[in-house]
Tab-separated table of C-alpha atoms and ligand atoms in Angstrom:
chain	number	residue	atom	x	y	z
A	1	UNK	CA	56.103	155.564	48.967
A	2	UNK	CA	59.661	154.854	50.080
A	3	UNK	CA	60.621	151.192	50.363
A	4	UNK	CA	63.400	150.380	52.729
A	5	UNK	CA	65.375	147.159	53.059
A	6	UNK	CA	67.814	147.228	55.925
A	7	UNK	CA	68.806	143.589	56.412
A	8	UNK	CA	70.103	140.607	54.475
A	9	UNK	CA	68.649	137.124	54.913
A	10	UNK	CA	71.380	134.705	55.994
A	11	UNK	CA	71.146	131.379	57.821
A	12	UNK	CA	67.410	131.675	58.421
A	13	UNK	CA	67.499	135.141	59.996
A	14	UNK	CA	67.633	138.814	59.048
A	15	UNK	CA	70.965	140.526	59.706
A	16	UNK	CA	72.412	143.957	59.105
A	17	UNK	CA	75.491	143.565	56.898
A	18	UNK	CA	78.839	143.340	58.608
A	19	UNK	CA	79.778	146.729	57.119
A	20	UNK	CA	76.625	148.697	56.529
A	21	UNK	CA	76.022	150.712	53.361
A	22	UNK	CA	72.955	151.574	51.315
A	23	UNK	CA	72.008	152.168	47.711
A	24	UNK	CA	69.290	154.714	46.916
A	25	UNK	CA	67.252	153.963	43.823
A	26	UNK	CA	65.052	156.264	41.804
A	27	UNK	CA	61.626	155.564	40.359
A	28	UNK	CA	62.047	155.073	36.586
A	29	UNK	CA	58.787	156.916	35.871
A	30	UNK	CA	59.408	159.998	38.000
A	31	UNK	CA	63.150	160.088	38.678
A	32	UNK	CA	62.405	160.486	42.394
A	33	UNK	CA	64.091	158.431	45.088
A	34	UNK	CA	61.888	155.533	46.155
A	35	UNK	CA	63.959	152.589	47.389
A	36	UNK	CA	66.754	152.396	49.890
A	37	UNK	CA	68.390	148.981	49.877
A	38	UNK	CA	71.108	147.645	52.091
A	39	UNK	CA	74.288	146.390	50.418
A	40	UNK	CA	76.236	143.438	51.664
A	41	UNK	CA	79.973	142.962	51.298
A	42	UNK	CA	82.449	140.140	50.931
A	43	UNK	CA	82.137	139.104	54.578
A	44	UNK	CA	78.373	138.701	54.154
A	45	UNK	CA	78.961	136.483	51.117
A	46	UNK	CA	81.321	134.376	53.225
A	47	UNK	CA	78.702	134.090	55.979
A	48	UNK	CA	75.973	133.178	53.482
A	49	UNK	CA	78.092	130.547	51.711
A	50	UNK	CA	79.128	129.056	55.054
A	51	UNK	CA	75.475	128.853	56.128
A	52	UNK	CA	74.518	127.277	52.799
A	53	UNK	CA	77.355	124.746	53.101
A	54	UNK	CA	76.223	123.745	56.595
A	55	UNK	CA	72.605	123.438	55.490
A	56	UNK	CA	73.631	121.406	52.429
A	57	UNK	CA	74.704	118.480	54.621
A	58	UNK	CA	71.148	117.618	55.575
A	59	UNK	CA	69.168	119.369	52.814
A	60	UNK	CA	71.006	117.484	50.053
A	61	UNK	CA	69.779	114.236	51.610
A	62	UNK	CA	66.081	115.133	51.659
A	63	UNK	CA	63.801	113.022	49.500
A	64	UNK	CA	62.035	114.405	46.429
A	65	UNK	CA	58.772	114.049	48.414
A	66	UNK	CA	60.143	116.273	51.173
A	67	UNK	CA	61.250	118.840	48.634
A	68	UNK	CA	57.839	118.723	46.945
A	69	UNK	CA	56.248	119.484	50.324
A	70	UNK	CA	58.636	122.406	50.809
A	71	UNK	CA	57.938	123.798	47.326
A	72	UNK	CA	54.209	123.470	47.932
A	73	UNK	CA	54.561	125.615	51.046
A	74	UNK	CA	56.618	128.131	49.042
A	75	UNK	CA	53.821	128.236	46.447
A	76	UNK	CA	51.218	129.008	49.114
A	77	UNK	CA	53.327	131.860	50.504
A	78	UNK	CA	54.138	133.132	46.996
A	79	UNK	CA	50.428	133.431	46.235
A	80	UNK	CA	49.890	135.464	49.409
A	81	UNK	CA	52.525	137.951	48.247
A	82	UNK	CA	51.619	138.041	44.548
A	83	UNK	CA	50.248	141.578	44.652
A	84	UNK	CA	53.250	142.893	46.615
A	85	UNK	CA	55.552	141.323	44.052
A	86	UNK	CA	53.598	142.851	41.166
A	87	UNK	CA	53.688	146.275	42.779
A	88	UNK	CA	57.447	146.079	43.317
A	89	UNK	CA	57.936	145.272	39.624
A	90	UNK	CA	55.673	148.158	38.590
A	91	UNK	CA	57.626	150.567	40.758
A	92	UNK	CA	61.164	149.348	40.159
A	93	UNK	CA	61.219	147.942	36.612
A	94	UNK	CA	58.587	150.415	35.414
A	95	UNK	CA	56.480	147.596	33.960
A	96	UNK	CA	52.823	148.509	33.373
A	97	UNK	CA	50.505	146.949	35.933
A	98	UNK	CA	48.928	144.534	33.478
A	99	UNK	CA	52.355	143.247	32.490
A	100	UNK	CA	53.502	142.902	36.094
A	101	UNK	CA	50.338	141.056	37.084
A	102	UNK	CA	49.868	139.164	33.832
A	103	UNK	CA	53.465	138.193	33.000
A	104	UNK	CA	56.009	138.876	35.747
A	105	UNK	CA	54.064	137.250	38.591
A	106	UNK	CA	52.579	134.231	36.762
A	107	UNK	CA	55.854	133.336	35.035
A	108	UNK	CA	57.578	133.307	38.417
A	109	UNK	CA	54.750	131.257	39.887
A	110	UNK	CA	54.894	128.790	36.999
A	111	UNK	CA	58.487	128.005	37.929
A	112	UNK	CA	57.398	126.770	41.355
A	113	UNK	CA	54.572	124.688	39.880
A	114	UNK	CA	56.955	123.201	37.308
A	115	UNK	CA	59.611	122.361	39.899
A	116	UNK	CA	56.994	120.413	41.860
A	117	UNK	CA	55.865	118.563	38.727
A	118	UNK	CA	59.431	117.745	37.729
A	119	UNK	CA	60.165	116.274	41.154
A	120	UNK	CA	57.139	113.978	40.938
A	121	UNK	CA	58.633	111.992	38.060
A	122	UNK	CA	62.360	112.760	37.833
A	123	UNK	CA	64.571	109.670	38.003
A	124	UNK	CA	67.461	110.593	40.300
A	125	UNK	CA	68.765	107.027	40.153
A	126	UNK	CA	68.878	104.593	37.273
A	127	UNK	CA	70.480	101.202	36.702
A	128	UNK	CA	72.486	100.637	33.517
A	129	UNK	CA	73.035	96.927	33.731
A	130	UNK	CA	74.843	96.361	37.018
A	131	UNK	CA	75.863	99.998	37.299
A	132	UNK	CA	73.974	102.443	39.480
A	133	UNK	CA	73.886	106.000	38.143
A	134	UNK	CA	72.847	108.678	40.622
A	135	UNK	CA	72.102	112.339	40.039
A	136	UNK	CA	73.211	114.310	43.083
A	137	UNK	CA	73.002	118.012	43.988
A	138	UNK	CA	76.175	119.910	43.106
A	139	UNK	CA	76.461	121.823	46.368
A	140	UNK	CA	75.865	125.483	47.114
A	141	UNK	CA	74.299	127.264	44.151
A	142	UNK	CA	75.222	130.917	43.632
A	143	UNK	CA	72.476	132.671	41.718
A	144	UNK	CA	73.242	136.024	40.098
A	145	UNK	CA	70.257	137.686	38.484
A	146	UNK	CA	69.485	140.694	36.252
A	147	UNK	CA	67.126	143.605	36.864
A	148	UNK	CA	64.648	143.116	34.023
A	149	UNK	CA	62.713	140.079	35.303
A	150	UNK	CA	63.237	140.250	39.066
A	151	UNK	CA	60.571	137.663	39.919
A	152	UNK	CA	60.992	135.076	37.147
A	153	UNK	CA	64.773	134.914	37.248
A	154	UNK	CA	65.369	134.697	41.006
A	155	UNK	CA	62.380	132.409	41.578
A	156	UNK	CA	63.166	130.179	38.584
A	157	UNK	CA	66.785	129.685	39.564
A	158	UNK	CA	65.968	129.261	43.263
A	159	UNK	CA	63.303	126.596	42.843
A	160	UNK	CA	65.344	124.636	40.289
A	161	UNK	CA	68.273	124.596	42.712
A	162	UNK	CA	66.099	123.701	45.691
A	163	UNK	CA	64.329	120.946	43.718
A	164	UNK	CA	67.741	119.467	42.878
A	165	UNK	CA	68.730	119.470	46.552
A	166	UNK	CA	71.160	122.383	46.368
A	167	UNK	CA	71.234	125.222	48.861
A	168	UNK	CA	71.216	128.785	47.586
A	169	UNK	CA	72.941	132.148	47.857
A	170	UNK	CA	71.013	134.655	45.752
A	171	UNK	CA	72.615	137.921	44.603
A	172	UNK	CA	69.955	140.017	42.856
A	173	UNK	CA	70.582	142.964	40.553
A	174	UNK	CA	71.140	146.258	42.360
A	175	UNK	CA	68.503	148.113	40.342
A	176	UNK	CA	65.429	146.027	41.234
A	177	UNK	CA	66.015	144.336	44.584
A	178	UNK	CA	62.585	144.523	46.264
A	179	UNK	CA	61.046	141.389	44.706
A	180	UNK	CA	63.961	139.342	46.037
A	181	UNK	CA	63.551	140.754	49.543
A	182	UNK	CA	59.912	139.677	49.293
A	183	UNK	CA	61.127	136.289	48.044
A	184	UNK	CA	63.268	135.908	51.169
A	185	UNK	CA	60.181	136.693	53.287
A	186	UNK	CA	58.303	134.026	51.320
A	187	UNK	CA	61.056	131.498	52.070
A	188	UNK	CA	60.983	132.412	55.741
A	189	UNK	CA	57.187	132.132	55.933
A	190	UNK	CA	57.292	128.780	54.119
A	191	UNK	CA	59.628	127.374	56.766
A	192	UNK	CA	62.593	126.795	54.480
A	193	UNK	CA	65.279	125.435	56.839
A	194	UNK	CA	67.987	127.855	57.990
A	195	UNK	CA	70.801	128.272	55.468
A	196	UNK	CA	68.955	126.598	52.593
A	197	UNK	CA	68.097	129.982	51.057
A	198	UNK	CA	70.231	133.082	51.626
A	199	UNK	CA	69.848	136.556	50.135
A	200	UNK	CA	72.792	138.925	49.836
A	201	UNK	CA	71.965	142.124	48.001
A	202	UNK	CA	75.126	143.929	46.952
A	203	UNK	CA	77.054	145.662	44.213
A	204	UNK	CA	77.961	143.176	41.526
A	205	UNK	CA	81.491	144.528	41.310
A	206	UNK	CA	82.019	143.957	45.053
A	207	UNK	CA	80.177	140.797	46.040
A	208	UNK	CA	80.091	139.182	42.559
A	209	UNK	CA	83.789	138.266	42.393
A	210	UNK	CA	83.705	136.878	45.957
A	211	UNK	CA	80.721	134.709	45.182
A	212	UNK	CA	82.077	133.537	41.811
A	213	UNK	CA	85.489	132.574	43.180
A	214	UNK	CA	84.263	131.109	46.481
A	215	UNK	CA	85.525	127.529	46.968
A	216	UNK	CA	82.339	126.737	48.907
A	217	UNK	CA	80.156	127.345	45.847
A	218	UNK	CA	79.514	124.356	43.592
A	219	UNK	CA	77.588	125.902	40.714
A	220	UNK	CA	76.811	129.391	39.455
A	221	UNK	CA	73.738	130.300	37.502
A	222	UNK	CA	74.170	133.717	35.966
A	223	UNK	CA	71.873	135.853	33.841
A	224	UNK	CA	73.172	139.178	32.563
A	225	UNK	CA	75.633	140.537	30.060
A	226	UNK	CA	78.567	138.805	28.342
A	227	UNK	CA	81.279	141.081	29.838
A	228	UNK	CA	80.043	140.235	33.344
A	229	UNK	CA	79.654	136.548	32.495
A	230	UNK	CA	83.265	136.581	31.320
A	231	UNK	CA	84.373	137.942	34.696
A	232	UNK	CA	82.264	135.360	36.502
A	233	UNK	CA	83.697	132.490	34.438
A	234	UNK	CA	87.284	133.656	34.943
A	235	UNK	CA	86.719	134.022	38.693
A	236	UNK	CA	85.084	130.586	38.815
A	237	UNK	CA	87.729	128.787	36.743
A	238	UNK	CA	90.350	128.106	39.469
A	239	UNK	CA	87.805	126.131	41.481
A	240	UNK	CA	86.445	124.326	38.381
A	241	UNK	CA	82.866	125.116	39.244
A	242	UNK	CA	80.091	124.865	36.705
A	243	UNK	CA	78.903	128.198	35.303
A	244	UNK	CA	75.551	128.250	33.559
A	245	UNK	CA	74.796	131.501	31.787
A	246	UNK	CA	71.977	133.177	29.961
A	247	UNK	CA	73.128	136.349	28.259
A	248	UNK	CA	71.993	138.801	25.660
A	249	UNK	CA	70.326	138.450	22.324
A	250	UNK	CA	69.630	140.116	19.024
A	251	UNK	CA	66.772	137.861	18.170
A	252	UNK	CA	65.599	137.725	14.564
A	253	UNK	CA	61.985	137.534	13.473
A	254	UNK	CA	61.456	136.231	9.960
A	255	UNK	CA	58.228	137.192	8.215
A	256	UNK	CA	57.944	134.448	5.605
A	257	UNK	CA	56.725	135.250	2.077
A	258	UNK	CA	53.309	133.800	3.060
A	259	UNK	CA	53.291	135.154	6.635
A	260	UNK	CA	50.378	137.080	8.126
A	261	UNK	CA	51.454	140.695	8.586
A	262	UNK	CA	49.087	141.236	11.517
A	263	UNK	CA	50.576	138.264	13.381
A	264	UNK	CA	54.045	139.665	12.725
A	265	UNK	CA	52.987	143.037	14.136
A	266	UNK	CA	51.529	141.336	17.221
A	267	UNK	CA	54.822	139.504	17.743
A	268	UNK	CA	56.692	142.797	17.599
A	269	UNK	CA	54.355	144.498	20.063
A	270	UNK	CA	54.162	141.594	22.502
A	271	UNK	CA	57.799	140.620	22.608
A	272	UNK	CA	59.636	143.856	21.894
A	273	UNK	CA	57.578	146.926	22.757
A	274	UNK	CA	55.532	145.642	25.737
A	275	UNK	CA	58.651	145.356	27.885
A	276	UNK	CA	60.106	148.627	26.536
A	277	UNK	CA	62.535	146.317	24.739
A	278	UNK	CA	64.014	145.195	28.052
A	279	UNK	CA	63.806	141.502	27.307
A	280	UNK	CA	66.816	139.407	26.336
A	281	UNK	CA	64.727	137.520	23.773
A	282	UNK	CA	63.131	140.630	22.215
A	283	UNK	CA	62.668	140.301	18.431
A	284	UNK	CA	64.743	143.368	17.654
A	285	UNK	CA	65.534	142.445	14.034
A	286	UNK	CA	62.556	141.883	11.763
A	287	UNK	CA	63.383	140.298	8.420
A	288	UNK	CA	60.740	140.905	5.763
A	289	UNK	CA	60.517	139.928	2.079
A	290	UNK	CA	61.578	142.994	0.088
A	291	UNK	CA	58.304	143.123	-1.839
A	292	UNK	CA	56.279	142.988	1.383
A	293	UNK	CA	58.287	145.583	3.298
A	294	UNK	CA	55.914	148.477	2.666
A	295	UNK	CA	52.854	146.393	3.552
A	296	UNK	CA	54.531	145.336	6.777
A	297	UNK	CA	55.535	148.892	7.679
A	298	UNK	CA	52.078	150.260	6.973
A	299	UNK	CA	50.622	147.765	9.457
A	300	UNK	CA	53.441	148.159	11.985
A	301	UNK	CA	53.768	151.931	12.165
A	302	UNK	CA	50.186	152.790	13.246
A	303	UNK	CA	50.329	149.980	15.835
A	304	UNK	CA	53.597	151.345	17.232
A	305	UNK	CA	52.257	154.896	17.205
A	306	UNK	CA	49.200	153.721	19.168
A	307	UNK	CA	51.422	152.545	22.043
A	308	UNK	CA	50.641	154.637	25.112
A	309	UNK	CA	53.922	155.430	26.804
A	310	UNK	CA	53.430	156.525	30.379
A	311	UNK	CA	53.553	155.970	34.097
A	312	UNK	CA	53.291	152.218	34.706
A	313	UNK	CA	50.763	152.919	37.454
A	314	UNK	CA	48.293	154.501	34.993
A	315	UNK	CA	45.819	151.886	33.836
A	316	UNK	CA	45.931	152.939	30.167
A	317	UNK	CA	49.720	152.791	29.858
A	318	UNK	CA	50.899	150.081	27.451
A	319	UNK	CA	54.643	150.836	27.593
A	320	UNK	CA	56.527	151.991	30.654
A	321	UNK	CA	59.836	153.827	30.992
A	322	UNK	CA	63.315	152.369	30.703
A	323	UNK	CA	64.703	151.215	34.027
A	324	UNK	CA	67.349	153.894	34.590
A	325	UNK	CA	68.938	157.101	33.338
A	326	UNK	CA	71.940	155.027	32.259
A	327	UNK	CA	69.743	152.735	30.181
A	328	UNK	CA	68.010	155.772	28.661
A	329	UNK	CA	71.384	157.196	27.592
A	330	UNK	CA	72.411	153.857	26.096
A	331	UNK	CA	69.202	153.610	24.063
A	332	UNK	CA	69.584	157.206	22.848
A	333	UNK	CA	73.123	156.378	21.738
A	334	UNK	CA	71.825	153.495	19.633
A	335	UNK	CA	69.074	155.605	18.069
A	336	UNK	CA	71.722	158.169	17.097
A	337	UNK	CA	73.935	155.377	15.723
A	338	UNK	CA	71.017	154.202	13.581
A	339	UNK	CA	70.582	157.688	12.146
A	340	UNK	CA	74.317	158.240	11.669
A	341	UNK	CA	74.789	154.923	9.870
A	342	UNK	CA	71.983	155.695	7.431
A	343	UNK	CA	69.039	153.601	8.635
A	344	UNK	CA	65.668	155.131	7.701
A	345	UNK	CA	63.687	156.264	10.749
A	346	UNK	CA	60.019	155.491	10.177
A	347	UNK	CA	58.623	156.315	13.602
A	348	UNK	CA	59.896	157.355	17.012
A	349	UNK	CA	63.456	158.588	17.267
A	350	UNK	CA	65.624	160.400	19.759
A	351	UNK	CA	64.420	162.085	22.931
A	352	UNK	CA	61.363	161.651	25.113
A	353	UNK	CA	57.777	161.243	23.967
A	354	UNK	CA	55.839	164.528	24.184
A	355	UNK	CA	54.662	165.350	27.701
A	356	UNK	CA	57.066	162.899	29.354
A	357	UNK	CA	59.808	165.195	30.518
A	358	UNK	CA	60.429	163.369	33.794
A	359	UNK	CA	61.443	159.755	34.082
A	360	UNK	CA	63.322	157.557	31.657
A	361	UNK	CA	60.778	157.437	28.832
A	362	UNK	CA	61.918	156.548	25.332
A	363	UNK	CA	59.971	156.673	22.077
A	364	UNK	CA	58.927	153.401	20.452
A	365	UNK	CA	61.195	153.491	17.433
A	366	UNK	CA	61.323	151.660	14.116
A	367	UNK	CA	64.143	151.823	11.602
A	368	UNK	CA	63.683	150.466	8.070
A	369	UNK	CA	66.312	149.838	5.384
A	370	UNK	CA	68.620	148.493	8.052
A	371	UNK	CA	71.698	146.615	6.932
A	372	UNK	CA	72.587	143.696	9.179
A	373	UNK	CA	76.112	145.114	9.509
A	374	UNK	CA	74.864	148.295	11.211
A	375	UNK	CA	75.408	148.765	14.949
A	376	UNK	CA	71.642	148.714	15.627
A	377	UNK	CA	71.410	145.280	13.991
A	378	UNK	CA	74.431	143.789	15.732
A	379	UNK	CA	74.310	145.005	19.316
A	380	UNK	CA	71.690	144.408	21.956
A	381	UNK	CA	69.926	147.730	22.596
A	382	UNK	CA	67.576	146.688	25.416
A	383	UNK	CA	65.186	149.414	24.374
A	384	UNK	CA	62.057	149.830	22.204
A	385	UNK	CA	63.967	149.983	18.934
A	386	UNK	CA	63.219	147.711	16.009
A	387	UNK	CA	65.393	147.199	12.936
A	388	UNK	CA	63.544	146.131	9.802
A	389	UNK	CA	65.772	144.337	7.293
A	390	UNK	CA	64.617	143.384	3.801
A	391	UNK	CA	65.523	140.017	2.245
A	392	UNK	CA	65.160	138.514	-1.218
A	393	UNK	CA	65.075	134.757	-0.583
A	394	UNK	CA	64.306	132.637	2.470
A	395	UNK	CA	67.840	131.241	2.353
A	396	UNK	CA	69.145	134.787	2.602
A	397	UNK	CA	66.782	135.464	5.519
A	398	UNK	CA	68.165	132.461	7.406
A	399	UNK	CA	71.697	133.607	6.654
A	400	UNK	CA	70.998	137.125	7.985
A	401	UNK	CA	69.210	135.689	11.030
A	402	UNK	CA	72.243	133.554	11.864
A	403	UNK	CA	74.718	136.342	11.135
A	404	UNK	CA	74.876	137.519	14.734
A	405	UNK	CA	77.191	136.948	17.670
A	406	UNK	CA	74.069	136.018	19.646
A	407	UNK	CA	71.765	133.011	19.424
A	408	UNK	CA	69.087	133.213	22.079
A	409	UNK	CA	65.632	133.209	20.496
A	410	UNK	CA	64.007	133.606	17.083
A	411	UNK	CA	60.518	134.125	15.710
A	412	UNK	CA	58.979	132.969	12.442
A	413	UNK	CA	55.660	134.142	11.018
A	414	UNK	CA	54.393	131.981	8.151
A	415	UNK	CA	51.205	130.244	6.989
A	416	UNK	CA	52.928	127.078	5.792
A	417	UNK	CA	53.870	125.539	9.123
A	418	UNK	CA	56.202	123.009	7.552
A	419	UNK	CA	58.211	125.720	5.805
A	420	UNK	CA	58.259	127.848	8.979
A	421	UNK	CA	59.450	124.867	11.018
A	422	UNK	CA	62.182	124.107	8.485
A	423	UNK	CA	63.424	127.679	8.895
A	424	UNK	CA	63.229	127.342	12.705
A	425	UNK	CA	65.409	124.240	12.512
A	426	UNK	CA	68.076	126.109	10.564
A	427	UNK	CA	68.408	128.935	13.069
A	428	UNK	CA	71.283	128.738	15.561
A	429	UNK	CA	69.211	129.738	18.584
A	430	UNK	CA	67.822	128.014	21.651
A	431	UNK	CA	64.126	128.831	21.332
A	432	UNK	CA	61.900	129.579	18.323
A	433	UNK	CA	58.308	130.790	18.448
A	434	UNK	CA	56.250	130.343	15.291
A	435	UNK	CA	53.215	132.552	14.635
A	436	UNK	CA	53.336	134.258	18.030
A	437	UNK	CA	52.840	130.899	19.763
A	438	UNK	CA	52.377	130.891	23.501
A	439	UNK	CA	55.639	130.578	25.428
A	440	UNK	CA	56.180	127.327	27.337
A	441	UNK	CA	57.788	128.333	30.639
A	442	UNK	CA	58.720	124.754	31.520
A	443	UNK	CA	60.642	124.108	28.281
A	444	UNK	CA	64.439	124.480	28.327
A	445	UNK	CA	65.520	128.091	28.004
A	446	UNK	CA	68.969	129.299	26.947
A	447	UNK	CA	71.134	130.294	24.043
A	448	UNK	CA	73.725	129.334	21.496
A	449	UNK	CA	76.937	131.236	20.762
A	450	UNK	CA	77.417	134.373	22.902
A	451	UNK	CA	73.909	134.096	24.355
A	452	UNK	CA	75.195	131.687	26.973
A	453	UNK	CA	75.389	128.013	27.769
A	454	UNK	CA	73.288	125.501	29.605
A	455	UNK	CA	69.529	125.653	30.060
A	456	UNK	CA	67.042	126.918	32.614
A	457	UNK	CA	63.459	125.980	33.528
A	458	UNK	CA	61.831	122.559	33.793
A	459	UNK	CA	63.747	119.272	34.093
A	460	UNK	CA	66.668	120.525	31.967
A	461	UNK	CA	67.008	123.567	34.218
A	462	UNK	CA	67.060	121.420	37.353
A	463	UNK	CA	69.650	119.106	35.786
A	464	UNK	CA	72.178	121.976	35.712
A	465	UNK	CA	72.268	121.770	39.519
A	466	UNK	CA	72.974	118.017	39.503
A	467	UNK	CA	76.144	116.004	39.038
A	468	UNK	CA	76.412	112.343	38.140
A	469	UNK	CA	77.808	109.616	40.379
A	470	UNK	CA	78.422	105.973	39.540
A	471	UNK	CA	78.201	103.192	42.125
A	472	UNK	CA	79.058	99.602	41.349
A	473	UNK	CA	79.314	96.774	43.736
B	501	LIG	P1	72.936	144.116	32.958
B	501	LIG	O1	73.750	144.773	31.891
B	501	LIG	O2	71.735	143.392	32.483
B	501	LIG	O3	72.750	144.926	34.199
B	501	LIG	P2	75.089	142.748	34.238
B	501	LIG	O4	75.817	141.624	33.622
B	501	LIG	O5	75.787	144.026	34.452
B	501	LIG	O6	73.807	142.885	33.351
B	501	LIG	O7	74.478	142.330	35.644
B	501	LIG	C1	73.880	141.087	35.883
B	501	LIG	C2	74.153	140.699	37.311
B	501	LIG	O8	75.562	140.523	37.487
B	501	LIG	C3	73.747	141.742	38.356
B	501	LIG	O9	73.205	141.087	39.482
B	501	LIG	C4	75.057	142.405	38.693
B	501	LIG	O10	75.088	142.981	39.978
B	501	LIG	C5	75.997	141.224	38.638
B	501	LIG	N1	77.419	141.562	38.499
B	501	LIG	C6	77.981	142.703	38.054
B	501	LIG	N2	79.321	142.618	38.071
B	501	LIG	C7	79.636	141.385	38.521
B	501	LIG	C8	80.859	140.663	38.738
B	501	LIG	N3	82.038	141.205	38.501
B	501	LIG	N4	80.763	139.398	39.193
B	501	LIG	C9	79.568	138.804	39.416
B	501	LIG	N5	78.396	139.433	39.234
B	501	LIG	C10	78.422	140.697	38.785
């Protein structure tokens, strides 16, 4: 089925862009064309920002109760479109159905529920002695999102901004735009006032700089890569706007000397392989005690070899393709780098899995005897490639874990919870999961070092869209 998006959503109505052009996208599982999406230009960004600025005048003065009512209507409309959203993620990201329905949709939904809960109790005004401190919306929020989680990211950023009282211009990733077109339809159906939410699909290189430098934008929330974030920050600097960013990772997973190997394997499958490695917090470096390395590998390898790589629409598929031919090439380059630099390939490797000649399918791959200085241990691969690194002492494991330009997430598997927590505290990352714990989607999310700055989700996420004012008198 061919999806077609011909109009942008600006100022409460659907418009063809001022200068029309289209991007044709191919299905990651088949390589066939399946989406045709309209691209906006700089003039459309200007129109969207102007609409958002006009709408900000009244929307920024709504009460939390009014915004709760609006978010509740958005939630109702979101639920009506849940299956459409899931299908778009299956088709465009290549996520298996169970993952789209079980992770992509509910994590997006949870952001709306959380925004409502946050608004019920958030103190926008407080008195410090005689001084009144107010938290006020920063203005127009420009939201620039990546292709890998095209429901969670756009919805999460949008509802945090709307809860704060900001108006929004959303620029989704070119590769997976359909969920955000559905999101605009949700906003329209929910009766979001004109100009409060605007969608401009477009090439990042064209509309991104306009949006980032626009004097009418008060805050940018960006998720993507560091080189792009650098461009966004430089473009934003002359107007002194806040830039919140969530970037890449090379997240470590420490199997403690007393850790359960099966739990460690589950962590690897759930957080790395299930998304074909296309998750910024994927545990792509697994640190194991040297004397337990073989035991770990003998549990890991059969589990990885049991992964069923296939069309995301087939019910028995447990790992879908990579999103694009470009991403496939990148992943292949890293697998070759692993081999060239002397890592030991224990399963997977270059090329496509047998019988998967079409589409961007990669083989679930594990390298052992990886040195943390190797390319595959330092750079984000965004593919189903795990590096297993042996350590001798827990102190050394922490040192290796922290020896990375990134600092997004980390994982610890260990029986002694106190020892595992002590290790978690020593890691320079924003989020640590111990023993494959369930993720809390309302807790602050973001990184240290080159994984970004600021936080998303929950009250901390909303706070990024607020600025502080003092009134005395
Ligand atoms: P990824 O490598 O995950 O695709 P990118 O950083 O390239 O990450 O893209 C993340 C988002 O940034 C996308 O929506 C993309 O279109 C957008 N983008 C790309 N170039 C720019 C730019 N110069 N300014 C602003 N946004 C950009």
